[in-house]
PDB file of C-alpha atoms in Angstrom:
ATOM      1  CA  UNK A 127       1.348  13.660   8.752  1.00 85.00           C
ATOM      2  CA  UNK A 128       1.789  10.582  10.954  1.00 91.00           C
ATOM      3  CA  UNK A 129       5.300   9.189  10.540  1.00 94.00           C
ATOM      4  CA  UNK A 130       5.736   5.434  10.819  1.00 96.00           C
ATOM      5  CA  UNK A 131       9.149   4.132  11.849  1.00 98.00           C
ATOM      6  CA  UNK A 132      10.063   0.476  11.476  1.00 98.00           C
ATOM      7  CA  UNK A 133      12.922  -1.353  13.127  1.00 96.00           C
ATOM      8  CA  UNK A 134      15.206  -2.973  12.437  1.00 97.00           C
ATOM      9  CA  UNK A 135      15.786  -2.127   8.785  1.00 97.00           C
ATOM     10  CA  UNK A 136      17.133  -5.632   8.216  1.00 97.00           C
ATOM     11  CA  UNK A 137      16.566  -8.749  10.304  1.00 97.00           C
ATOM     12  CA  UNK A 138      18.675 -11.858   9.766  1.00 96.00           C
ATOM     13  CA  UNK A 139      16.894 -14.982  10.943  1.00 95.00           C
ATOM     14  CA  UNK A 140      17.406 -18.714  10.490  1.00 94.00           C
ATOM     15  CA  UNK A 141      14.511 -20.821   9.181  1.00 94.00           C
ATOM     16  CA  UNK A 142      12.394 -22.095  12.038  1.00 95.00           C
ATOM     17  CA  UNK A 143      13.299 -19.212  14.327  1.00 96.00           C
ATOM     18  CA  UNK A 144      11.015 -16.457  15.576  1.00 96.00           C
ATOM     19  CA  UNK A 145      11.102 -13.006  14.005  1.00 96.00           C
ATOM     20  CA  UNK A 146       9.903  -9.885  15.790  1.00 97.00           C
ATOM     21  CA  UNK A 147       9.381  -6.693  13.806  1.00 98.00           C
ATOM     22  CA  UNK A 148       8.583  -3.317  15.333  1.00 98.00           C
ATOM     23  CA  UNK A 149       6.641  -0.328  14.112  1.00 98.00           C
ATOM     24  CA  UNK A 150       6.247   2.989  15.896  1.00 98.00           C
ATOM     25  CA  UNK A 151       3.833   5.806  15.056  1.00 97.00           C
ATOM     26  CA  UNK A 152       4.640   9.453  15.689  1.00 96.00           C
ATOM     27  CA  UNK A 153       1.205   9.857  17.280  1.00 96.00           C
ATOM     28  CA  UNK A 154      -1.533   7.501  18.324  1.00 96.00           C
ATOM     29  CA  UNK A 155      -3.238   5.560  15.528  1.00 96.00           C
ATOM     30  CA  UNK A 156      -5.401   3.537  17.926  1.00 96.00           C
ATOM     31  CA  UNK A 157      -5.598   0.036  16.413  1.00 96.00           C
ATOM     32  CA  UNK A 158      -5.725   1.296  12.831  1.00 95.00           C
ATOM     33  CA  UNK A 159      -2.516  -0.441  11.847  1.00 96.00           C
ATOM     34  CA  UNK A 160      -1.867  -2.922   9.055  1.00 97.00           C
ATOM     35  CA  UNK A 161       1.078  -5.102   8.080  1.00 98.00           C
ATOM     36  CA  UNK A 162       2.017  -6.100   4.540  1.00 98.00           C
ATOM     37  CA  UNK A 163       4.468  -8.574   3.068  1.00 98.00           C
ATOM     38  CA  UNK A 164       6.185  -7.837  -0.216  1.00 98.00           C
ATOM     39  CA  UNK A 165       8.349 -10.186  -2.216  1.00 97.00           C
ATOM     40  CA  UNK A 166      10.565  -9.052  -5.112  1.00 94.00           C
ATOM     41  CA  UNK A 167       8.591  -8.181  -8.213  1.00 94.00           C
ATOM     42  CA  UNK A 168       5.251  -8.620  -6.464  1.00 96.00           C
ATOM     43  CA  UNK A 169       2.600  -6.319  -5.062  1.00 97.00           C
ATOM     44  CA  UNK A 170       2.304  -6.104  -1.287  1.00 97.00           C
ATOM     45  CA  UNK A 171       0.005  -8.589   0.401  1.00 97.00           C
ATOM     46  CA  UNK A 172      -2.118  -7.675   3.404  1.00 96.00           C
ATOM     47  CA  UNK A 173      -1.209  -9.797   6.411  1.00 97.00           C
ATOM     48  CA  UNK A 174      -2.726  -8.056   9.417  1.00 97.00           C
ATOM     49  CA  UNK A 175      -5.262  -5.274   9.912  1.00 96.00           C
ATOM     50  CA  UNK A 176      -6.763  -3.740  12.992  1.00 96.00           C
ATOM     51  CA  UNK A 177      -3.318  -4.305  14.549  1.00 97.00           C
ATOM     52  CA  UNK A 178      -4.026  -7.977  15.282  1.00 97.00           C
ATOM     53  CA  UNK A 179      -6.549  -9.469  12.847  1.00 97.00           C
ATOM     54  CA  UNK A 180      -5.116 -11.811  10.259  1.00 97.00           C
ATOM     55  CA  UNK A 181      -6.338 -11.267   6.723  1.00 95.00           C
ATOM     56  CA  UNK A 182      -8.025 -14.105   4.872  1.00 92.00           C
ATOM     57  CA  UNK A 183      -5.699 -16.999   4.171  1.00 94.00           C
ATOM     58  CA  UNK A 184      -2.809 -15.756   6.318  1.00 97.00           C
ATOM     59  CA  UNK A 185      -1.153 -18.540   8.333  1.00 97.00           C
ATOM     60  CA  UNK A 186      -1.439 -18.524  12.097  1.00 97.00           C
ATOM     61  CA  UNK A 187       2.337 -18.157  12.487  1.00 97.00           C
ATOM     62  CA  UNK A 188       1.820 -14.462  11.703  1.00 98.00           C
ATOM     63  CA  UNK A 189       0.526 -12.416  14.618  1.00 98.00           C
ATOM     64  CA  UNK A 190       0.218  -8.724  15.317  1.00 98.00           C
ATOM     65  CA  UNK A 191      -0.040  -6.821  18.566  1.00 98.00           C
ATOM     66  CA  UNK A 192      -0.011  -3.325  19.967  1.00 98.00           C
ATOM     67  CA  UNK A 193      -2.101  -0.182  19.997  1.00 97.00           C
ATOM     68  CA  UNK A 194      -1.559   3.538  20.150  1.00 97.00           C
ATOM     69  CA  UNK A 195       1.989   4.121  18.958  1.00 98.00           C
ATOM     70  CA  UNK A 196       3.801   0.790  19.418  1.00 98.00           C
ATOM     71  CA  UNK A 197       3.150  -2.278  17.293  1.00 98.00           C
ATOM     72  CA  UNK A 198       4.766  -5.636  16.704  1.00 98.00           C
ATOM     73  CA  UNK A 199       4.553  -8.257  13.989  1.00 98.00           C
ATOM     74  CA  UNK A 200       5.705 -11.692  15.073  1.00 98.00           C
ATOM     75  CA  UNK A 201       6.422 -14.617  12.792  1.00 97.00           C
ATOM     76  CA  UNK A 202       6.579 -17.569  15.142  1.00 94.00           C
ATOM     77  CA  UNK A 203       8.618 -19.988  13.012  1.00 93.00           C
ATOM     78  CA  UNK A 204      10.044 -18.624   9.813  1.00 95.00           C
ATOM     79  CA  UNK A 205       9.408 -20.598   6.668  1.00 95.00           C
ATOM     80  CA  UNK A 206      11.387 -20.186   3.459  1.00 93.00           C
ATOM     81  CA  UNK A 207       8.508 -18.311   1.850  1.00 94.00           C
ATOM     82  CA  UNK A 208       8.491 -15.715   4.642  1.00 96.00           C
ATOM     83  CA  UNK A 209      11.753 -14.068   3.643  1.00 93.00           C
ATOM     84  CA  UNK A 210      10.568 -10.758   2.263  1.00 97.00           C
ATOM     85  CA  UNK A 211      10.118  -7.094   3.113  1.00 98.00           C
ATOM     86  CA  UNK A 212       7.430  -6.173   5.630  1.00 98.00           C
ATOM     87  CA  UNK A 213       5.698  -2.804   5.846  1.00 98.00           C
ATOM     88  CA  UNK A 214       3.458  -1.367   8.508  1.00 97.00           C
ATOM     89  CA  UNK A 215       0.817   1.204   7.594  1.00 96.00           C
ATOM     90  CA  UNK A 216      -1.459   3.400   9.646  1.00 94.00           C
ATOM     91  CA  UNK A 217      -4.964   4.240   8.516  1.00 92.00           C
ATOM     92  CA  UNK A 218      -6.180   6.209  11.488  1.00 90.00           C
ATOM     93  CA  UNK A 219      -6.664   9.249   9.316  1.00 80.00           C
ATOM     94  CA  UNK A 220      -7.307   9.293   5.612  1.00 76.00           C
ATOM     95  CA  UNK A 221      -3.626  10.058   4.812  1.00 77.00           C
ATOM     96  CA  UNK A 222      -2.450   6.485   5.058  1.00 87.00           C
ATOM     97  CA  UNK A 223       1.278   6.370   5.677  1.00 92.00           C
ATOM     98  CA  UNK A 224       3.677   3.463   5.452  1.00 95.00           C
ATOM     99  CA  UNK A 225       6.787   2.700   7.378  1.00 96.00           C
ATOM    100  CA  UNK A 226      10.113   2.320   5.629  1.00 96.00           C
ATOM    101  CA  UNK A 227      10.028  -1.461   5.756  1.00 97.00           C
ATOM    102  CA  UNK A 228      11.940  -4.291   7.433  1.00 98.00           C
ATOM    103  CA  UNK A 229      13.745  -6.799   5.253  1.00 97.00           C
ATOM    104  CA  UNK A 230      13.731 -10.290   6.722  1.00 97.00           C
ATOM    105  CA  UNK A 231      16.648 -12.205   5.274  1.00 95.00           C
ATOM    106  CA  UNK A 232      18.081 -15.667   5.721  1.00 90.00           C
ATOM    107  CA  UNK A 233      20.812 -15.876   8.321  1.00 87.00           C
TER     108      UNK A 233
ATOM    109  CA  UNK E  53     -13.112 -12.692  -6.665  1.00 94.00           C
ATOM    110  CA  UNK E  54     -11.686  -9.199  -6.477  1.00 95.00           C
ATOM    111  CA  UNK E  55      -9.096  -8.210  -9.052  1.00 97.00           C
ATOM    112  CA  UNK E  56      -7.531  -4.915 -10.048  1.00 98.00           C
ATOM    113  CA  UNK E  57      -5.245  -4.070 -12.954  1.00 98.00           C
ATOM    114  CA  UNK E  58      -3.337  -0.910 -13.743  1.00 98.00           C
ATOM    115  CA  UNK E  59      -2.763   0.353 -17.266  1.00 98.00           C
ATOM    116  CA  UNK E  60      -1.054   3.320 -18.804  1.00 97.00           C
ATOM    117  CA  UNK E  61       2.194   4.423 -20.411  1.00 97.00           C
ATOM    118  CA  UNK E  62       5.465   2.861 -19.361  1.00 97.00           C
ATOM    119  CA  UNK E  63       7.506   5.899 -20.378  1.00 98.00           C
ATOM    120  CA  UNK E  64       6.701   9.579 -20.047  1.00 98.00           C
ATOM    121  CA  UNK E  65       8.828  12.645 -20.633  1.00 98.00           C
ATOM    122  CA  UNK E  66       9.570  15.253 -17.978  1.00 97.00           C
ATOM    123  CA  UNK E  67       6.811  17.893 -17.662  1.00 97.00           C
ATOM    124  CA  UNK E  68       4.265  15.601 -19.292  1.00 98.00           C
ATOM    125  CA  UNK E  69       1.030  14.464 -17.657  1.00 98.00           C
ATOM    126  CA  UNK E  70       0.657  10.838 -16.623  1.00 98.00           C
ATOM    127  CA  UNK E  71      -2.727   9.153 -16.878  1.00 98.00           C
ATOM    128  CA  UNK E  72      -3.194   5.757 -15.259  1.00 98.00           C
ATOM    129  CA  UNK E  73      -6.310   3.618 -15.270  1.00 98.00           C
ATOM    130  CA  UNK E  74      -7.268   1.022 -12.691  1.00 98.00           C
ATOM    131  CA  UNK E  75      -9.796  -1.493 -14.018  1.00 98.00           C
ATOM    132  CA  UNK E  76     -11.338  -3.713 -11.392  1.00 98.00           C
ATOM    133  CA  UNK E  77     -13.822  -6.527 -10.990  1.00 97.00           C
ATOM    134  CA  UNK E  78     -15.470  -8.389  -8.144  1.00 96.00           C
ATOM    135  CA  UNK E  79     -16.793  -5.309  -6.369  1.00 96.00           C
ATOM    136  CA  UNK E  80     -18.692  -2.119  -7.059  1.00 95.00           C
ATOM    137  CA  UNK E  81     -17.446   1.366  -6.335  1.00 95.00           C
ATOM    138  CA  UNK E  82     -21.035   2.341  -5.614  1.00 95.00           C
ATOM    139  CA  UNK E  83     -21.144   0.120  -2.519  1.00 94.00           C
ATOM    140  CA  UNK E  84     -21.049   2.027   0.745  1.00 94.00           C
ATOM    141  CA  UNK E  85     -17.652   2.025   2.418  1.00 92.00           C
ATOM    142  CA  UNK E  86     -15.664   0.976  -0.622  1.00 95.00           C
ATOM    143  CA  UNK E  87     -12.770   2.926  -2.046  1.00 95.00           C
ATOM    144  CA  UNK E  88      -9.941   2.586  -4.519  1.00 97.00           C
ATOM    145  CA  UNK E  89      -6.571   4.111  -3.963  1.00 95.00           C
ATOM    146  CA  UNK E  90      -3.284   4.636  -5.756  1.00 97.00           C
ATOM    147  CA  UNK E  91       0.086   3.864  -4.213  1.00 97.00           C
ATOM    148  CA  UNK E  92       3.527   4.131  -5.738  1.00 98.00           C
ATOM    149  CA  UNK E  93       6.940   2.634  -5.020  1.00 98.00           C
ATOM    150  CA  UNK E  94      10.177   3.999  -6.482  1.00 97.00           C
ATOM    151  CA  UNK E  95      12.698   1.280  -7.318  1.00 96.00           C
ATOM    152  CA  UNK E  96      14.174  -0.131  -4.124  1.00 94.00           C
ATOM    153  CA  UNK E  97      12.217   2.252  -1.923  1.00 95.00           C
ATOM    154  CA  UNK E  98       9.171   2.250   0.314  1.00 95.00           C
ATOM    155  CA  UNK E  99       5.481   2.566  -0.497  1.00 95.00           C
ATOM    156  CA  UNK E 100       3.690   5.914  -0.708  1.00 95.00           C
ATOM    157  CA  UNK E 101      -0.047   6.583  -0.824  1.00 94.00           C
ATOM    158  CA  UNK E 102      -1.055   9.049  -3.509  1.00 96.00           C
ATOM    159  CA  UNK E 103      -4.826   9.336  -3.656  1.00 96.00           C
ATOM    160  CA  UNK E 104      -8.086   7.695  -2.687  1.00 95.00           C
ATOM    161  CA  UNK E 105     -11.611   7.879  -4.023  1.00 96.00           C
ATOM    162  CA  UNK E 106     -14.639   6.514  -2.207  1.00 94.00           C
ATOM    163  CA  UNK E 107     -18.043   5.209  -3.211  1.00 95.00           C
ATOM    164  CA  UNK E 108     -19.584   8.610  -2.414  1.00 95.00           C
ATOM    165  CA  UNK E 109     -17.039  10.424  -4.615  1.00 95.00           C
ATOM    166  CA  UNK E 110     -15.099  11.684  -1.595  1.00 94.00           C
ATOM    167  CA  UNK E 111     -11.540  12.227  -2.789  1.00 95.00           C
ATOM    168  CA  UNK E 112      -8.363  12.468  -0.754  1.00 93.00           C
ATOM    169  CA  UNK E 113      -4.857  13.342  -1.894  1.00 94.00           C
ATOM    170  CA  UNK E 114      -1.354  13.166  -0.530  1.00 93.00           C
ATOM    171  CA  UNK E 115      -0.694  16.659   0.855  1.00 91.00           C
ATOM    172  CA  UNK E 116       2.724  16.821  -0.779  1.00 92.00           C
ATOM    173  CA  UNK E 117       1.359  15.936  -4.230  1.00 96.00           C
ATOM    174  CA  UNK E 118      -2.140  17.358  -4.056  1.00 95.00           C
ATOM    175  CA  UNK E 119      -1.530  20.119  -6.585  1.00 97.00           C
ATOM    176  CA  UNK E 120      -0.476  17.579  -9.216  1.00 98.00           C
ATOM    177  CA  UNK E 121      -3.030  14.815  -8.704  1.00 98.00           C
ATOM    178  CA  UNK E 122      -6.586  14.202  -9.856  1.00 98.00           C
ATOM    179  CA  UNK E 123      -8.531  11.019  -9.156  1.00 98.00           C
ATOM    180  CA  UNK E 124     -11.854  10.170 -10.779  1.00 98.00           C
ATOM    181  CA  UNK E 125     -14.099   7.140 -11.064  1.00 97.00           C
ATOM    182  CA  UNK E 126     -16.383   5.670 -13.691  1.00 96.00           C
ATOM    183  CA  UNK E 127     -18.649   3.317 -11.811  1.00 95.00           C
ATOM    184  CA  UNK E 128     -20.305   1.978 -14.954  1.00 94.00           C
ATOM    185  CA  UNK E 129     -16.925   0.934 -16.378  1.00 96.00           C
ATOM    186  CA  UNK E 130     -15.463  -0.218 -13.046  1.00 97.00           C
ATOM    187  CA  UNK E 131     -12.523   2.101 -13.505  1.00 98.00           C
ATOM    188  CA  UNK E 132     -10.588   4.644 -11.486  1.00 98.00           C
ATOM    189  CA  UNK E 133      -8.306   7.104 -13.237  1.00 98.00           C
ATOM    190  CA  UNK E 134      -5.348   8.946 -11.740  1.00 98.00           C
ATOM    191  CA  UNK E 135      -3.692  11.856 -13.469  1.00 98.00           C
ATOM    192  CA  UNK E 136      -0.398  13.356 -12.331  1.00 98.00           C
ATOM    193  CA  UNK E 137       0.856  16.526 -13.952  1.00 98.00           C
ATOM    194  CA  UNK E 138       4.355  17.863 -14.465  1.00 97.00           C
ATOM    195  CA  UNK E 139       6.114  14.510 -14.248  1.00 98.00           C
ATOM    196  CA  UNK E 140       9.737  14.450 -13.121  1.00 97.00           C
ATOM    197  CA  UNK E 141      12.377  11.684 -13.100  1.00 97.00           C
ATOM    198  CA  UNK E 142      11.856  11.339  -9.330  1.00 97.00           C
ATOM    199  CA  UNK E 143       8.320  10.151 -10.113  1.00 98.00           C
ATOM    200  CA  UNK E 144       9.747   7.011 -11.683  1.00 98.00           C
ATOM    201  CA  UNK E 145       8.055   4.201  -9.773  1.00 98.00           C
ATOM    202  CA  UNK E 146       5.768   1.235  -9.863  1.00 98.00           C
ATOM    203  CA  UNK E 147       2.219   2.503  -9.497  1.00 98.00           C
ATOM    204  CA  UNK E 148      -0.362   0.281  -7.828  1.00 98.00           C
ATOM    205  CA  UNK E 149      -4.081   0.577  -7.317  1.00 98.00           C
ATOM    206  CA  UNK E 150      -5.716  -1.089  -4.342  1.00 97.00           C
ATOM    207  CA  UNK E 151      -9.166  -1.841  -2.949  1.00 96.00           C
ATOM    208  CA  UNK E 152     -10.090  -0.211   0.344  1.00 93.00           C
ATOM    209  CA  UNK E 153     -12.942  -0.852   2.751  1.00 90.00           C
ATOM    210  CA  UNK E 154     -13.781   0.591   6.146  1.00 83.00           C
ATOM    211  CA  UNK E 155     -11.909  -2.226   7.897  1.00 83.00           C
ATOM    212  CA  UNK E 156      -9.155  -3.135   5.437  1.00 87.00           C
ATOM    213  CA  UNK E 157      -6.921  -0.331   4.168  1.00 87.00           C
ATOM    214  CA  UNK E 158      -5.680  -2.214   1.103  1.00 88.00           C
ATOM    215  CA  UNK E 159      -6.846  -5.799   1.021  1.00 88.00           C
ATOM    216  CA  UNK E 160      -6.444  -6.311  -2.715  1.00 95.00           C
ATOM    217  CA  UNK E 161      -3.816  -4.874  -5.003  1.00 97.00           C
ATOM    218  CA  UNK E 162      -3.203  -4.724  -8.700  1.00 97.00           C
ATOM    219  CA  UNK E 163       0.012  -6.149 -10.107  1.00 97.00           C
ATOM    220  CA  UNK E 164       1.463  -2.666 -10.528  1.00 97.00           C
ATOM    221  CA  UNK E 165       2.783  -0.822 -13.554  1.00 98.00           C
ATOM    222  CA  UNK E 166       6.279   0.604 -13.833  1.00 98.00           C
ATOM    223  CA  UNK E 167       6.360   4.164 -15.096  1.00 98.00           C
ATOM    224  CA  UNK E 168       9.697   5.637 -16.097  1.00 98.00           C
ATOM    225  CA  UNK E 169      10.138   9.377 -16.483  1.00 98.00           C
ATOM    226  CA  UNK E 170      12.935  10.183 -18.875  1.00 97.00           C
ATOM    227  CA  UNK E 171      13.625  12.376 -21.840  1.00 95.00           C
TER     228      UNK E 171
END
């Protein structure tokens, strides 16, 4: 099983600031890495796949980078609607595993 | 437009079998590369993949839950069914189904259904 570790667990950011979220895989997942956003009471929404490709309709302020075992999600200028929990997920093998999540909260 | 919706009981007793149905539209599970999966999320906790079924009837299960899970599809009804045996209170969670392709692991999700396991 590939273990995905996200850091930090909680990130306090002021609106308009940049947020940088990290995700580490216990072994290489190549670029088979996705990011999701989840708001309370809602299903997750796909933001990024292939480590850096934005899903349809995702604003350009969201960007993903990395390959192998180290990945980053950057939100360039946080908007009020971006405060949520973010999950990374590997899909390099069929057993798709998620990280534990990073909560982005208002500072 | 792709949509998915989960249905099933909201309350099950310990040791019972849970049966959930995912009814979808906007795609066909007979199209090459397409799959539907089940994911769950205990209250306040992270997401966990349970099972996947592909257009070619290839089925994959979480290793830790494999003995308790069965996933099937009915292409004519646009449905995927997940059964989980021997339910326990720790299985209390919101259960989601999601659409999978070769490039997108879970591009579309259902709204989720909360299942509580309690006597």
